[in-house]
XYZ file of C-alpha atoms in Angstrom:
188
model
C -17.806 8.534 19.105
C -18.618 7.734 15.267
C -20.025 4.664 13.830
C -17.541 2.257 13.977
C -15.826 3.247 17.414
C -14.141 5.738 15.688
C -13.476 9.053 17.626
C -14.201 12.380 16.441
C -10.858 13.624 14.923
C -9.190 10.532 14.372
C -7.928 9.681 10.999
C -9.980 6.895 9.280
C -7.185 4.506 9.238
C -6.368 1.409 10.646
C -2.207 0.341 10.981
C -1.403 -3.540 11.370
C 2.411 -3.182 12.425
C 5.441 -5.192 11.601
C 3.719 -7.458 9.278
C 6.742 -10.150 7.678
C 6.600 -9.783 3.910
C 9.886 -11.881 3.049
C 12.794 -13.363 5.365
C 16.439 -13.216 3.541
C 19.595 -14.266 5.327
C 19.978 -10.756 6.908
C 16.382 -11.845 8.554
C 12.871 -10.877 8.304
C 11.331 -7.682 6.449
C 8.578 -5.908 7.963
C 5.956 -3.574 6.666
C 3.966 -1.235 8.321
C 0.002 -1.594 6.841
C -2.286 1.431 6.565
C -5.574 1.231 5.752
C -8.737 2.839 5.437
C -12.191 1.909 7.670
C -14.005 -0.003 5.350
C -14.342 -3.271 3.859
C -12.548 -1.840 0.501
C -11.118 -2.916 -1.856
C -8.547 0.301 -2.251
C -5.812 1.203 -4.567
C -2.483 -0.214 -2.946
C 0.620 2.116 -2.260
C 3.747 0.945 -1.781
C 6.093 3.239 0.475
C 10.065 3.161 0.076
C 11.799 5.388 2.439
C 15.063 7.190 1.397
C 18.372 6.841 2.759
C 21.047 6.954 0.190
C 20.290 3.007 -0.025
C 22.026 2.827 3.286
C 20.129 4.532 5.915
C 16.389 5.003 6.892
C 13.558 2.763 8.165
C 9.739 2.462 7.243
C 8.717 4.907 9.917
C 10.310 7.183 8.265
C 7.019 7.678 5.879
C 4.607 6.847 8.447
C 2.962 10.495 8.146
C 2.823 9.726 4.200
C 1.111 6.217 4.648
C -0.812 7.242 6.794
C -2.236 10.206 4.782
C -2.598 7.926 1.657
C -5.053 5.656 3.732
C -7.038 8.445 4.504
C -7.433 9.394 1.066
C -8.292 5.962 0.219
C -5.403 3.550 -0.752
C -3.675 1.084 1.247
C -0.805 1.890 2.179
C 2.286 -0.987 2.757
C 5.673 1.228 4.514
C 8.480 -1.568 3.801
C 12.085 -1.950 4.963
C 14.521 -3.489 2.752
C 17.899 -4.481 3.116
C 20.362 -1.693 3.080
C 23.910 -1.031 1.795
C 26.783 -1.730 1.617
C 25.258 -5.296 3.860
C 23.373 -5.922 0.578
C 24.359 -4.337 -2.766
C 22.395 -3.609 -5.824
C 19.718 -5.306 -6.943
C 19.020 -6.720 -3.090
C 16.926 -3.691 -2.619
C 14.526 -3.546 -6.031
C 14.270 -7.633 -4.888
C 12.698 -6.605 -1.521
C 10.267 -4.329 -3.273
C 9.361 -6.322 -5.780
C 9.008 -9.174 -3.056
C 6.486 -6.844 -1.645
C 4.097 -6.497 -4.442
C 3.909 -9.668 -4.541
C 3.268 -9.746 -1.017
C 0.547 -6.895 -1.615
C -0.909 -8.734 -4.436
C -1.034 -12.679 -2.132
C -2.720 -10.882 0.256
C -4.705 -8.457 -1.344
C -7.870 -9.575 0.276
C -7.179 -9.176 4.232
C -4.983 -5.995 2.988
C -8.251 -4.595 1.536
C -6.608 -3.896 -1.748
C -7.631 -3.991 -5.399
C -4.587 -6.220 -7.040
C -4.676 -4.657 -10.304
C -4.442 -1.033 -8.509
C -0.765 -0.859 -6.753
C 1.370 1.874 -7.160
C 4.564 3.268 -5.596
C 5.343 6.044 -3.336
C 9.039 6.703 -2.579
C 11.841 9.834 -1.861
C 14.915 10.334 -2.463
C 16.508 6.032 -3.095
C 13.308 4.780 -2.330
C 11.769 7.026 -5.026
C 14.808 5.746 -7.768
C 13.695 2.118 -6.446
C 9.975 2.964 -7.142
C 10.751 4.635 -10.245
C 13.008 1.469 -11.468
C 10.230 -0.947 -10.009
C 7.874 0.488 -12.342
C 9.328 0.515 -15.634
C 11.010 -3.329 -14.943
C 8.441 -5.902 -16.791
C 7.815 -8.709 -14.778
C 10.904 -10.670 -15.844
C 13.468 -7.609 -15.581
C 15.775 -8.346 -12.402
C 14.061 -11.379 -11.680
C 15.372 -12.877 -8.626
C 16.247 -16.341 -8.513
C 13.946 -19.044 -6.869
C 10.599 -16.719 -7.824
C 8.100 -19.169 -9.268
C 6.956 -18.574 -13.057
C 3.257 -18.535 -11.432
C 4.545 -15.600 -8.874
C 2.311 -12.671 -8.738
C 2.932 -9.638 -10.814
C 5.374 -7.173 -9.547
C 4.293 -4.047 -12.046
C 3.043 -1.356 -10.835
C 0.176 1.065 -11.516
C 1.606 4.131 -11.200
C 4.829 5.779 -9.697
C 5.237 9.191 -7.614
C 8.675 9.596 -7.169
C 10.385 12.684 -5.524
C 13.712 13.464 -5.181
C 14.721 10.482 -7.152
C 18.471 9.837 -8.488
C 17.771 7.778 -11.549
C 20.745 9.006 -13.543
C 24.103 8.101 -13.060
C 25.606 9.016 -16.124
C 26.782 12.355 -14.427
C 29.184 10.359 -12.271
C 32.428 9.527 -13.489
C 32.328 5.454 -14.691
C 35.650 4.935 -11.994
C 34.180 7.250 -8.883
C 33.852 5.053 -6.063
C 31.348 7.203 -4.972
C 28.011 4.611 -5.579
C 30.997 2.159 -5.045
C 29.021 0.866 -1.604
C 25.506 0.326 -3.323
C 26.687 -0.688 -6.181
C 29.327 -3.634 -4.886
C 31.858 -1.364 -7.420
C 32.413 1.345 -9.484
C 30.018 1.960 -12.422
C 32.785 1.017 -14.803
C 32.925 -2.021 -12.368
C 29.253 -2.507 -12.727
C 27.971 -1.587 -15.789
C 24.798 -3.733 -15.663
């Protein structure tokens, strides 16, 4: 055993589970917390798992959060609502919703505010990608105090990330689901 109870072998990293960073009308969102031994403050990460917008679940980049906390960063693994349930711009709500959430409670989350990126794959790494070129105004969601905390972020690593659509014909139905229509539909 190390100092701090810690056991030879184990990561350096401490997980606070199904912590409620909004409630919608679908219910509550959870995120998974990841941190680093220590009294910090770290750089935050915020984790979006894939899915096509329609599938997945925050465990899905437990490995990943939990590897960012042992390099140092606190890492927050969020659901958010899927489609076709809740369309387009539901999900970049929920994420901003949790920077904010990262940045209220930066202090018993052991994270430096002003340090918060995004981690995602695949729709979670187009919602990360989106998140962090949107000023704080962009996609605002109704209700959100002027005063709210800032929902930029720091830096983005996105992988796999569909952020063009311009490829798919404007009447395909095929984003149709996320979307709530057609991109000719849609345009916005």
């Amino acid at each position: 055993v190390l100092a701090g109870g810690v056991r030879a072998g184990e990561p350096d990293v401490d997980v606070l589970r199904s912590r409620t960073y909004v409630t919608r009308d679908t219910g509550p969102l959870d995120a998974d917390v990841y941190m680093p031994h220590g009294a910090g403050p770290y750089p935050g990460m915020l984790v979006v798992h894939g899915g096509a917008w329609r599938l997945g679940t925050r465990a899905q980049l437990a490995n990943t959060a939990s590897s960012f906390a042992e390099h140092g960063h606190t890492a927050v693994a969020i659901s958010y609502r899927l489609a076709p349930q809740s369309t387009f711009p539901a999900q970049i709500y929920d994420c901003q919703a949790a920077v904010q959430w990262m940045r209220r409670h930066a202090g018993e989350l052991k994270i430096d505010p002003q340090r918060i990126g995004g981690f995602g794959y695949s729709a979670g790494g187009q919602l990360v990608a989106l998140l962090g070129t949107l000023a704080d105004g962009d996609f605002k969601e109704d209700g959100i105090p002027a005063d709210a905390p800032s929902t930029r972020l720091q830096c983005v690593l996105a992988g796999g990330a569909p952020c063009d659509f311009r490829d798919i014909p404007a009447g395909s139905r095929l984003l149709a689901y996320w979307l709530g229509g057609t991109r000719q539909e849609k345009p916005d």
